[in-house]
Coordinates of C-alpha atoms in Angstrom, one line a residue:
Chain A
X13 CA 48.5 -7.5 33.6
X14 CA 45.9 -9.7 35.0
X15 CA 43.2 -11.8 32.8
X16 CA 40.5 -9.2 33.0
X17 CA 42.8 -6.4 32.0
X18 CA 44.2 -8.6 29.2
X19 CA 40.7 -9.2 27.7
X20 CA 39.8 -5.6 28.0
X21 CA 42.8 -4.6 26.0
X22 CA 42.1 -7.4 23.8
X23 CA 38.4 -6.0 23.4
X24 CA 39.8 -2.2 22.7
X25 CA 42.2 -3.6 20.0
X26 CA 39.1 -5.3 18.5
X27 CA 36.8 -2.2 18.5
X28 CA 39.7 -0.2 16.9
X29 CA 40.3 -2.7 14.1
X30 CA 36.4 -2.9 13.6
X31 CA 36.7 1.1 13.1
X32 CA 39.6 0.7 10.5
X33 CA 37.9 -2.4 8.8
X34 CA 34.5 -0.3 8.4
X35 CA 36.3 2.5 7.0
X36 CA 38.3 0.2 4.6
X37 CA 35.2 -1.9 3.5
X38 CA 33.2 0.9 2.6
X39 CA 36.2 2.5 0.6
X40 CA 36.5 -0.6 -1.3
X41 CA 33.1 -0.4 -3.0
X42 CA 34.5 2.8 -4.9
X43 CA 37.7 1.1 -6.0
X44 CA 37.4 1.0 -10.2
X45 CA 36.6 -2.7 -10.7
X46 CA 34.7 -3.2 -7.5
X47 CA 32.6 -0.1 -8.5
X48 CA 31.7 -1.7 -12.0
X49 CA 31.0 -4.9 -10.6
X50 CA 28.5 -3.2 -8.2
X51 CA 26.9 -1.5 -11.0
X52 CA 26.5 -4.8 -12.9
X53 CA 29.0 -3.7 -15.6
X54 CA 31.8 -6.3 -15.0
X55 CA 33.5 -7.8 -18.2
X56 CA 35.2 -11.1 -18.4
X57 CA 38.5 -9.0 -19.1
X58 CA 37.9 -7.3 -15.6
X59 CA 37.6 -10.5 -14.0
X60 CA 41.2 -11.7 -15.6
X61 CA 42.6 -8.4 -14.6
X62 CA 41.4 -8.7 -11.1
X63 CA 42.8 -12.5 -10.7
X64 CA 46.0 -11.5 -12.7
X65 CA 46.8 -8.7 -10.0
X66 CA 45.6 -10.7 -7.2
X67 CA 47.9 -13.7 -7.7
X68 CA 51.1 -12.0 -6.3
X69 CA 49.4 -10.8 -3.3
X70 CA 48.2 -14.4 -2.4
X71 CA 51.8 -15.9 -3.2
X72 CA 53.5 -13.2 -0.9
X73 CA 50.9 -13.6 1.7
X74 CA 52.1 -17.0 2.9
X75 CA 55.8 -15.6 2.4
X76 CA 55.5 -13.0 4.8
X77 CA 53.7 -14.9 7.6
X78 CA 56.8 -17.5 7.2
X79 CA 59.1 -14.5 7.5
X80 CA 57.2 -13.4 10.6
X81 CA 57.2 -16.5 12.2
X82 CA 61.0 -16.6 12.2
X83 CA 61.1 -13.4 13.8
X84 CA 59.1 -14.6 16.9
X85 CA 61.3 -15.2 19.7
X86 CA 61.0 -18.5 22.1
X87 CA 59.1 -16.8 24.7
X88 CA 56.1 -16.7 22.4
X89 CA 56.6 -20.4 20.8
X90 CA 53.0 -21.1 20.9
X91 CA 52.1 -18.0 18.9
X92 CA 54.9 -19.0 16.5
X93 CA 53.2 -22.3 15.8
X94 CA 50.0 -20.4 15.0
X95 CA 51.9 -18.4 12.3
X96 CA 53.5 -21.3 11.1
X97 CA 50.2 -23.2 10.8
X98 CA 48.7 -20.1 9.1
X99 CA 51.5 -19.9 6.5
X100 CA 51.2 -23.6 5.7
X101 CA 47.2 -23.6 5.0
X102 CA 47.5 -20.8 2.7
X103 CA 50.8 -21.6 0.8
X104 CA 49.0 -23.4 -2.1
X105 CA 46.1 -21.4 -2.3
X106 CA 47.1 -19.6 -5.6
X107 CA 46.9 -22.9 -7.4
X108 CA 43.1 -22.4 -7.2
X109 CA 43.2 -19.0 -8.5
X110 CA 45.5 -20.0 -11.5
X111 CA 43.0 -22.9 -12.4
X112 CA 40.1 -19.9 -12.1
X113 CA 42.0 -17.7 -14.5
X114 CA 42.8 -20.4 -17.0
X115 CA 39.0 -21.7 -17.1
X116 CA 38.1 -18.2 -18.3
X117 CA 40.3 -18.1 -21.1
X118 CA 43.5 -16.7 -19.3
X119 CA 47.0 -17.6 -20.6
X120 CA 48.8 -19.2 -17.5
X121 CA 52.4 -18.2 -18.8
X122 CA 51.2 -14.6 -18.9
X123 CA 50.1 -14.9 -15.3
X124 CA 53.3 -16.4 -14.2
X125 CA 55.3 -13.6 -15.6
X126 CA 53.0 -10.9 -14.7
X127 CA 54.6 -8.3 -12.5
X128 CA 53.4 -7.1 -9.1
X129 CA 51.4 -3.6 -9.6
X130 CA 52.4 -0.5 -7.9
X131 CA 50.2 -1.2 -4.8
X132 CA 51.2 -4.6 -4.3
X133 CA 54.9 -3.5 -4.5
X134 CA 54.3 -0.9 -1.7
X135 CA 52.0 -3.4 0.4
X136 CA 54.4 -6.3 0.4
X137 CA 57.5 -4.1 1.0
X138 CA 55.9 -2.9 4.2
X139 CA 54.7 -6.4 5.3
X140 CA 58.2 -7.9 4.6
X141 CA 59.7 -4.9 6.8
X142 CA 57.5 -5.4 9.6
X143 CA 58.0 -9.0 9.4
X144 CA 61.7 -8.8 10.0
X145 CA 61.2 -6.9 13.3
X146 CA 61.5 -8.8 16.5
X147 CA 57.9 -10.5 17.8
X148 CA 56.0 -8.7 14.8
X149 CA 52.4 -9.3 16.3
X150 CA 51.5 -6.1 14.9
X151 CA 50.9 -8.1 11.8
X152 CA 47.8 -9.5 13.3
X153 CA 46.4 -6.1 12.2
X154 CA 47.3 -7.0 8.7
X155 CA 45.9 -10.2 8.9
X156 CA 42.7 -8.9 10.1
X157 CA 42.3 -6.6 7.1
X158 CA 43.5 -9.2 4.5
X159 CA 41.4 -12.1 6.0
X160 CA 38.6 -9.8 6.4
X161 CA 38.5 -9.1 2.6
X162 CA 38.6 -12.8 2.2
X163 CA 36.0 -13.7 4.5
X164 CA 33.5 -10.9 4.1
X165 CA 33.9 -9.8 0.6
X166 CA 35.3 -12.3 -1.6
X167 CA 32.4 -14.8 -1.8
X168 CA 30.0 -11.8 -2.5
X169 CA 32.2 -10.7 -4.9
X170 CA 32.6 -14.3 -6.6
X171 CA 28.8 -14.8 -6.6
X172 CA 28.2 -11.4 -8.5
X173 CA 31.2 -12.2 -11.0
X174 CA 29.5 -15.6 -11.8
X175 CA 26.3 -14.0 -12.0
X176 CA 27.3 -11.2 -14.4
X177 CA 29.6 -13.4 -16.6
X178 CA 27.2 -16.3 -16.4
X179 CA 30.3 -18.3 -15.0
X180 CA 30.3 -21.9 -13.1
X181 CA 30.9 -22.0 -9.6
X182 CA 34.0 -23.8 -10.4
X183 CA 35.2 -20.8 -12.5
X184 CA 35.1 -18.7 -9.4
X185 CA 36.5 -20.9 -6.9
X186 CA 39.1 -19.2 -5.3
X187 CA 36.6 -16.3 -4.3
X188 CA 33.9 -18.6 -3.2
X189 CA 36.4 -20.6 -1.3
X190 CA 37.6 -17.9 0.8
X191 CA 34.2 -16.8 1.9
X192 CA 32.9 -20.2 3.2
X193 CA 36.2 -20.5 5.3
X194 CA 35.0 -17.7 7.8
X195 CA 33.9 -20.0 10.9
X196 CA 36.4 -20.1 13.9
X197 CA 38.7 -17.3 12.1
X198 CA 37.6 -14.6 14.3
X199 CA 37.6 -16.7 17.5
X200 CA 40.9 -17.9 17.0
X201 CA 42.1 -14.3 16.1
X202 CA 40.9 -13.1 19.6
X203 CA 42.4 -16.0 21.2
X204 CA 45.9 -14.9 20.0
X205 CA 45.1 -11.1 20.7
X206 CA 44.4 -12.5 24.3
X207 CA 47.4 -14.8 24.7
X208 CA 49.9 -12.4 26.4
X209 CA 51.3 -10.4 23.2
X210 CA 49.4 -7.2 24.4
X211 CA 51.7 -7.0 27.2
X212 CA 54.4 -6.0 24.8
X213 CA 55.0 -2.3 25.0
X214 CA 53.0 -0.3 22.6
X215 CA 51.9 -3.4 20.9
X216 CA 48.1 -2.6 20.8
X217 CA 48.7 0.8 19.3
X218 CA 51.3 -0.8 16.6
X219 CA 48.5 -3.5 15.7
X220 CA 46.0 -0.9 15.0
X221 CA 48.4 1.3 13.1
X222 CA 49.7 -1.6 11.0
X223 CA 46.2 -2.3 10.1
X224 CA 45.3 1.1 9.0
X225 CA 48.5 1.1 6.9
X226 CA 47.7 -2.1 5.3
X227 CA 44.0 -1.2 4.5
X228 CA 45.3 1.9 2.7
X229 CA 47.9 -0.1 0.7
X230 CA 45.4 -2.9 0.0
X231 CA 43.0 -0.3 -1.4
X232 CA 45.9 1.3 -3.4
X233 CA 46.5 -2.4 -5.1
X234 CA 43.1 -2.1 -6.2
X235 CA 43.4 1.2 -7.7
X236 CA 46.7 0.5 -9.4
X237 CA 45.4 -2.7 -11.3
X238 CA 47.6 -3.5 -14.4
X239 CA 45.1 -4.5 -17.4
X240 CA 45.1 -7.9 -18.4
Chain B
X16 CA 27.6 27.4 29.3
X17 CA 24.5 25.9 31.2
X18 CA 23.7 22.3 31.7
X19 CA 20.4 21.0 29.8
X20 CA 17.5 19.1 31.1
X21 CA 14.6 17.4 29.6
X22 CA 11.9 18.4 31.8
X23 CA 8.7 17.4 29.9
X24 CA 7.9 14.3 27.7
X25 CA 4.7 14.0 25.6
X26 CA 3.4 11.6 22.9
X27 CA 0.2 11.6 20.8
X28 CA -0.9 8.6 18.9
X29 CA -4.0 8.8 16.5
X30 CA -7.2 6.6 16.8
X31 CA -7.0 3.3 18.3
X32 CA -4.2 0.6 18.0
X33 CA -4.5 -1.2 14.8
X34 CA -3.8 -4.9 14.7
X35 CA -1.8 -6.7 11.9
X36 CA -5.0 -8.1 10.1
X37 CA -6.8 -4.4 9.9
X38 CA -3.9 -2.6 8.4
X39 CA -5.3 -2.7 4.8
X40 CA -8.7 -1.8 6.0
X41 CA -7.1 1.4 7.0
X42 CA -4.5 1.7 4.2
X43 CA -6.8 0.4 1.4
X44 CA -5.8 -2.6 -0.9
X45 CA -3.8 -1.9 -4.0
X46 CA -5.9 -3.1 -7.0
X47 CA -8.2 -4.4 -4.7
X48 CA -6.3 -7.4 -3.6
X49 CA -4.4 -8.1 -0.4
X50 CA -1.0 -7.6 -0.3
X51 CA 1.5 -10.5 -0.8
X52 CA 4.3 -9.0 1.0
X53 CA 2.5 -8.1 4.3
X54 CA 3.0 -11.3 6.3
X55 CA 6.9 -11.6 5.3
X56 CA 7.3 -7.6 6.3
X57 CA 5.3 -8.3 9.7
X58 CA 7.5 -11.4 10.4
X59 CA 10.7 -9.5 10.4
X60 CA 9.7 -6.5 12.0
X61 CA 7.5 -7.9 14.6
X62 CA 5.3 -5.1 15.0
X63 CA 1.8 -6.0 16.4
X64 CA -0.2 -2.9 16.6
X65 CA 0.3 0.8 15.5
X66 CA -1.8 3.8 15.1
X67 CA -3.0 5.6 11.8
X68 CA -4.0 9.2 11.3
X69 CA -6.6 7.9 8.9
X70 CA -10.0 6.4 9.7
X71 CA -11.1 3.0 8.5
X72 CA -12.3 4.8 5.1
X73 CA -8.8 6.0 4.8
X74 CA -9.8 9.7 5.4
X75 CA -7.2 12.0 7.3
X76 CA -8.3 12.8 10.8
X77 CA -5.3 14.7 11.8
X78 CA -2.5 16.4 10.2
X79 CA 1.3 16.2 10.8
X80 CA 1.2 19.6 12.6
X81 CA -1.7 19.1 14.9
X82 CA -0.1 15.6 15.9
X83 CA 3.0 17.4 16.6
X84 CA 1.2 20.3 18.6
X85 CA -0.8 17.6 20.7
X86 CA 2.6 16.1 21.7
X87 CA 3.9 19.5 22.5
X88 CA 1.1 20.3 24.6
X89 CA 1.2 16.9 26.6
X90 CA 5.0 17.4 27.1
X91 CA 4.5 20.8 28.5
X92 CA 1.5 19.6 30.6
X93 CA 4.0 17.3 32.1
X94 CA 6.6 19.9 32.9
X95 CA 6.6 22.4 35.4
X96 CA 6.1 25.1 32.6
X97 CA 3.3 26.6 31.0
X98 CA 3.2 26.7 27.0
X99 CA 3.7 30.7 27.0
X100 CA 7.2 30.3 28.7
X101 CA 8.4 28.5 25.5
X102 CA 10.5 30.8 23.3
X103 CA 12.2 28.0 21.1
X104 CA 10.4 25.4 19.0
X105 CA 12.2 22.7 16.9
X106 CA 10.5 20.3 14.8
X107 CA 11.5 17.0 13.2
X108 CA 9.6 15.0 10.5
X109 CA 10.3 13.0 7.4
X110 CA 7.5 14.7 5.3
X111 CA 5.5 17.5 6.4
X112 CA 1.8 18.3 5.4
X113 CA 2.8 20.9 2.7
X114 CA 6.0 20.9 0.7
X115 CA 6.6 24.4 2.1
X116 CA 6.5 26.4 4.3
X117 CA 8.6 24.4 7.1
X118 CA 6.6 22.2 9.5
X119 CA 7.7 24.4 12.8
X120 CA 5.7 27.3 11.2
X121 CA 2.6 25.0 10.7
X122 CA 3.3 23.9 14.3
X123 CA 3.6 27.2 15.9
X124 CA 0.4 28.2 14.2
X125 CA -1.2 25.2 15.8
X126 CA -0.2 26.2 19.5
X127 CA -1.5 29.1 21.2
X128 CA 1.9 30.9 21.4
X129 CA 3.1 34.3 20.5
X130 CA 6.0 35.1 18.3
X131 CA 8.8 32.7 19.2
X132 CA 12.0 31.5 17.3
X133 CA 11.5 28.2 15.3
X134 CA 13.4 25.6 13.4
X135 CA 12.2 23.0 11.0
X136 CA 14.3 19.9 10.6
X137 CA 13.7 17.5 7.9
X138 CA 15.6 14.1 7.3
X139 CA 14.3 10.5 8.4
X140 CA 14.5 9.1 11.9
X141 CA 17.5 11.2 13.0
X142 CA 16.1 14.5 12.2
X143 CA 14.6 14.0 15.7
X144 CA 18.3 14.4 17.3
X145 CA 19.1 17.0 14.8
X146 CA 16.1 19.0 16.2
X147 CA 16.9 18.1 19.7
X148 CA 20.8 19.0 19.2
X149 CA 19.5 22.6 18.3
X150 CA 17.4 23.0 21.1
X151 CA 20.1 21.7 23.4
X152 CA 22.6 24.3 21.7
X153 CA 20.0 27.0 22.5
X154 CA 19.7 26.3 26.0
X155 CA 23.5 25.4 26.6
X156 CA 24.6 29.0 25.3
X157 CA 21.8 30.8 27.1
X158 CA 20.2 32.1 24.2
X159 CA 16.8 30.6 25.5
X160 CA 15.2 29.3 28.8
X161 CA 12.7 27.0 27.6
X162 CA 12.5 25.2 24.5
X163 CA 10.2 22.6 23.0
X164 CA 11.0 19.8 20.4
X165 CA 8.7 17.7 18.4
X166 CA 9.1 14.7 16.1
X167 CA 6.0 13.9 14.1
X168 CA 5.1 11.6 11.1
X169 CA 1.9 11.1 9.1
X170 CA 3.2 8.4 6.8
X171 CA 0.2 6.5 6.1
X172 CA -1.4 8.8 4.0
X173 CA 1.3 8.0 1.3
X174 CA 0.7 4.5 1.6
X175 CA -3.1 4.7 -0.1
X176 CA -3.4 2.7 -3.2
X177 CA -3.7 5.9 -5.3
X178 CA -0.1 6.5 -4.4
X179 CA 1.0 3.4 -6.3
X180 CA -1.5 2.5 -8.8
X181 CA -0.5 5.5 -11.2
X182 CA 3.1 3.7 -11.3
X183 CA 4.1 1.5 -13.9
X184 CA 1.8 0.6 -17.0
X185 CA -1.3 -1.0 -15.4
X186 CA -3.7 0.5 -12.8
X187 CA -3.4 -2.6 -10.7
X188 CA 0.2 -3.3 -11.0
X189 CA 1.6 -4.8 -8.0
X190 CA 4.0 -2.3 -6.3
X191 CA 7.6 -3.6 -5.7
X192 CA 8.7 -5.1 -2.5
X193 CA 10.8 -2.0 -1.5
X194 CA 7.5 0.0 -1.5
X195 CA 5.6 -2.7 0.3
X196 CA 7.9 -3.0 2.9
X197 CA 7.6 0.7 4.3
X198 CA 3.9 0.5 3.9
X199 CA 3.8 -2.3 6.5
X200 CA 6.4 -0.8 8.6
X201 CA 5.9 3.0 9.2
X202 CA 2.9 4.4 10.9
X203 CA 1.7 7.6 12.3
X204 CA 2.1 9.6 15.7
X205 CA 4.1 12.2 17.3
X206 CA 6.3 12.7 20.4
X207 CA 7.7 15.9 22.3
X208 CA 10.1 17.0 25.0
X209 CA 10.7 20.2 26.8
X210 CA 14.1 21.4 27.7
X211 CA 15.3 23.9 30.3
X212 CA 18.8 24.8 31.9
X213 CA 17.6 23.5 35.2
X214 CA 16.1 20.1 36.4
X215 CA 12.4 20.1 37.6
X216 CA 11.9 21.0 41.1
X217 CA 9.4 18.2 42.0
X218 CA 9.5 15.9 38.9
X219 CA 12.0 13.3 37.2
X220 CA 14.4 15.2 34.5
X221 CA 17.0 13.8 32.3
X222 CA 20.2 15.7 32.0
X223 CA 21.6 15.8 28.3
X224 CA 25.3 14.9 28.4
X225 CA 25.8 15.0 24.8
X226 CA 24.3 14.3 21.5
X227 CA 26.6 13.0 18.5
X228 CA 25.3 12.8 15.0
X229 CA 27.4 11.2 12.1
X230 CA 26.5 11.3 8.4
X231 CA 28.2 8.6 6.1
X232 CA 26.5 9.8 3.0
X233 CA 30.1 10.1 1.5
X234 CA 30.1 6.3 1.0
X235 CA 26.4 4.9 0.6
X236 CA 23.8 5.9 -2.2
X237 CA 20.3 6.4 -0.9
X238 CA 18.8 3.5 0.6
X239 CA 15.2 5.2 1.4
X240 CA 13.7 7.7 -1.1
X241 CA 10.7 9.5 -2.0
X242 CA 10.4 12.1 -4.6
X243 CA 12.8 10.6 -7.2
X244 CA 13.2 7.5 -9.3
X245 CA 16.2 5.8 -11.0
X246 CA 16.4 6.3 -14.7
X247 CA 18.9 3.8 -15.2
X248 CA 21.8 5.0 -13.1
X249 CA 20.6 8.5 -12.8
X250 CA 18.3 9.8 -10.0
X251 CA 15.7 11.9 -11.7
X252 CA 13.9 14.3 -9.3
X253 CA 10.0 14.5 -9.2
X254 CA 10.0 18.0 -10.3
X255 CA 12.1 17.1 -13.6
X256 CA 9.2 15.2 -15.0
X257 CA 7.4 17.9 -16.5
X258 CA 4.3 17.3 -14.4
X259 CA 3.5 15.7 -11.4
X260 CA 1.2 13.2 -13.2
X261 CA 4.3 12.1 -15.2
X262 CA 6.4 11.8 -12.0
X263 CA 3.8 9.5 -10.4
X264 CA 3.6 7.3 -13.3
X265 CA 7.5 6.9 -13.3
X266 CA 6.9 5.8 -9.6
X267 CA 8.8 8.9 -8.5
X268 CA 6.4 9.8 -5.9
X269 CA 6.6 6.6 -4.0
X270 CA 8.3 5.9 -1.0
X271 CA 10.8 3.1 -1.2
X272 CA 13.4 1.3 0.8
X273 CA 16.5 -0.7 -0.6
X274 CA 16.6 -3.3 2.0
X275 CA 20.2 -4.7 1.1
X276 CA 21.5 -1.1 1.1
X277 CA 20.0 -0.6 4.4
X278 CA 21.8 -4.0 5.9
X279 CA 25.0 -2.7 4.4
X280 CA 24.9 0.5 6.7
X281 CA 24.8 -1.7 10.1
X282 CA 28.6 -1.9 10.2
X283 CA 29.2 1.7 10.0
X284 CA 26.4 2.6 12.5
X285 CA 28.2 0.0 14.9
X286 CA 31.4 1.5 14.0
X287 CA 30.2 5.0 15.1
X288 CA 28.9 3.5 18.6
X289 CA 32.5 1.6 19.1
X290 CA 34.4 4.7 18.1
X291 CA 32.6 6.6 20.9
X292 CA 33.4 3.8 23.3
X293 CA 37.1 3.8 22.2
X294 CA 36.9 7.8 23.0
X295 CA 35.4 7.2 26.4
X296 CA 32.4 9.1 25.7
X297 CA 30.5 5.8 26.2
X298 CA 31.3 3.6 29.2
X299 CA 29.7 0.0 28.5
X300 CA 29.3 -0.9 32.2
X301 CA 27.8 2.7 33.1
X302 CA 25.0 2.2 31.1
X303 CA 21.5 1.5 32.9
X304 CA 19.0 1.7 29.9
X305 CA 19.3 1.6 26.1
X306 CA 16.8 3.3 23.9
X307 CA 17.4 2.2 20.6
X308 CA 15.4 3.0 17.5
X309 CA 15.2 0.1 15.1
X310 CA 13.0 -0.4 12.1
X311 CA 12.6 -4.0 13.0
X312 CA 13.5 -6.9 15.4
X313 CA 15.6 -8.5 12.7
X314 CA 18.0 -5.7 12.4
X315 CA 18.1 -5.5 16.5
X316 CA 19.3 -9.1 16.3
X317 CA 22.1 -8.5 13.7
X318 CA 23.3 -5.3 15.5
X319 CA 23.7 -7.2 18.7
X320 CA 25.9 -9.7 16.8
X321 CA 28.2 -7.1 15.8
X322 CA 28.4 -5.5 19.2
X323 CA 29.3 -8.6 20.8
X324 CA 32.2 -9.1 18.4
X325 CA 33.5 -5.8 19.4
X326 CA 32.9 -6.3 23.0
X327 CA 30.6 -3.6 23.3
X328 CA 27.4 -5.1 23.9
X329 CA 25.1 -3.8 26.5
X330 CA 22.9 -6.6 28.0
X331 CA 19.9 -7.1 26.1
X332 CA 17.5 -6.8 29.6
X333 CA 18.8 -3.2 29.5
X334 CA 17.3 -2.4 26.2
X335 CA 13.8 -0.6 26.2
X336 CA 11.4 -0.7 23.2
X337 CA 7.8 -0.1 22.3
X338 CA 8.3 -1.1 18.6
X339 CA 5.8 -3.8 18.7
X340 CA 3.0 -1.8 20.2
X341 CA 3.4 1.7 18.7
X342 CA 5.1 0.8 15.5
X343 CA 7.8 2.7 13.9
X344 CA 7.1 6.3 14.0
X345 CA 10.3 7.5 12.3
X346 CA 11.2 10.9 13.7
X347 CA 8.7 10.5 16.7
X348 CA 10.4 7.4 17.6
X349 CA 13.0 8.4 20.2
X350 CA 10.6 10.9 22.0
X351 CA 7.9 8.3 22.4
X352 CA 10.3 6.0 23.6
X353 CA 11.6 8.2 26.4
X354 CA 7.9 9.2 27.3
X355 CA 7.2 5.6 27.9
X356 CA 10.4 5.0 29.4
X357 CA 10.0 7.5 32.4
X358 CA 6.5 6.5 32.9
X359 CA 6.7 2.5 33.1
X360 CA 10.3 2.0 34.0
X361 CA 11.4 2.9 37.6
X362 CA 14.4 5.2 37.2
X363 CA 16.9 6.0 39.8
X364 CA 18.9 9.3 40.2
X365 CA 22.3 8.8 38.6
X366 CA 21.3 6.3 35.9
X367 CA 22.4 6.5 32.5
X368 CA 20.4 6.3 29.4
X369 CA 22.1 5.7 26.2
X370 CA 19.8 6.7 23.1
X371 CA 20.6 5.6 19.4
X372 CA 18.6 6.6 16.5
X373 CA 20.1 5.2 13.0
X374 CA 18.7 6.5 9.8
X375 CA 19.0 4.4 6.5
X376 CA 17.8 7.4 4.1
X377 CA 21.5 8.0 3.1
X378 CA 23.4 6.6 6.3
X379 CA 23.1 8.6 9.4
X380 CA 23.5 7.5 12.8
X381 CA 22.8 9.6 16.2
X382 CA 23.7 8.8 19.6
X383 CA 22.6 10.7 22.9
X384 CA 23.6 10.0 26.6
X385 CA 21.3 11.1 29.3
X386 CA 21.3 10.9 32.9
X387 CA 18.5 10.8 35.6
X388 CA 18.3 13.8 37.5

């Protein structure tokens, strides 16, 4: 495959991911707690529920990226570094979330013993299964969705929550922080897509499929919130 | 199945071009005061002139139907047909002159034409492509051999101060930004085309390859609304207020636009476009001209950003627009764009023209591919 064909294949994947994303993004608006938030009916309990249910997702996130990195063979060493770097930057993010939770009256011991909800179980079982396969670059499709929530939705939600509950910015720091770290993410993503991984047979389709599965399961974890 | 060609193009704009500083002379001043919002709205939409079917005293000089009929006459004149050859008429508009009957009946009556088949399409901007698709389908299956389609708007009559001053408590209450936004965005005019199953013998024709319309009303609340007002969470319809006067007092007769909601629709419109690229219906490198209806320049800039990310941007020099001189004429927009395109741009046989008509009413998008024949 020459350079142009690679970038054309990468652009096609980007277009298909964008279609999955737009469907997913609009479906998020009707997820129970997000619907309440959009209608101005959010309560402090709802915020605690959101944080409680989200913590496992954040913790598991850096774990499956690390697992995926260990499944990448040596011919893709450069991409493996990218995955490792990624796992490293995210693996302590949950501490911010915990501080936010405590700042709004949450009980940290309750949070630490909180079980994954049904959707989070399904999402992460799927992620770890994919991450165990050799060269699981289809997980880029998963990152596109999960980071999309962080970059495009989190800050919007954070500001709405702060406004409706009259909270300080520091009490919604986890949500706001993710919204502010948008720059460069997309460019880096496209670079990895164009780095030769699409030459693996069937990889383009597999990336899109994984993104669609993750979008569905992500929605499920927001449907299946265990109350605080 | 027959191929379908656009063989005639017509436009009608009432009165002289009205500059930004004269707008309120025609529309009137709410509570006698100049609008605070006018400069902000115009800075965003970058419209310089537009036309109103009102005179300087705010008196109607035309009707929606008469403007549509004038555009149809011009379109037929530019074709190789006579008006009496037309056997199918489809009209598109946002708001007709009367609540009923349908606009096509009114337009038919304005034209010197015997009994024909008609269809009235009412939505917002994309009603134009609904009407065009119906005519396209009629010609394609051989039901008719000559059809005309109009898009027409008389928005300014609803922007007169009396439509706002009843709303709220005081007679001089300033209307909300959502209402003022449309007041300085929309204007009047009509456009029309003539369709046949074969290209013109002597003049330029545009072959219709396909028209693809998609509604996203499954996931959006209305962004534009007239004839209803929110009573808390519930949308209350104008007919449910007991009297037209109490509906007006509740603001249910104002035309309003939720700007944030409109912006949130941009990604789904772009995703519709991108999907057709993926399906091979749109081949980016093959497109020579783009006629995209957009309500303001700032939305166009945002759309281009999204398209760049998806690797689906058609270079800006291929885009054709007359928004700044003709204003936003809703359902007439795509027809007046095409009328001007074939007149001012040198077109070559085989060139492809992509048309895009999004509608923010309740999230709708229409795309169409044409080829110069």
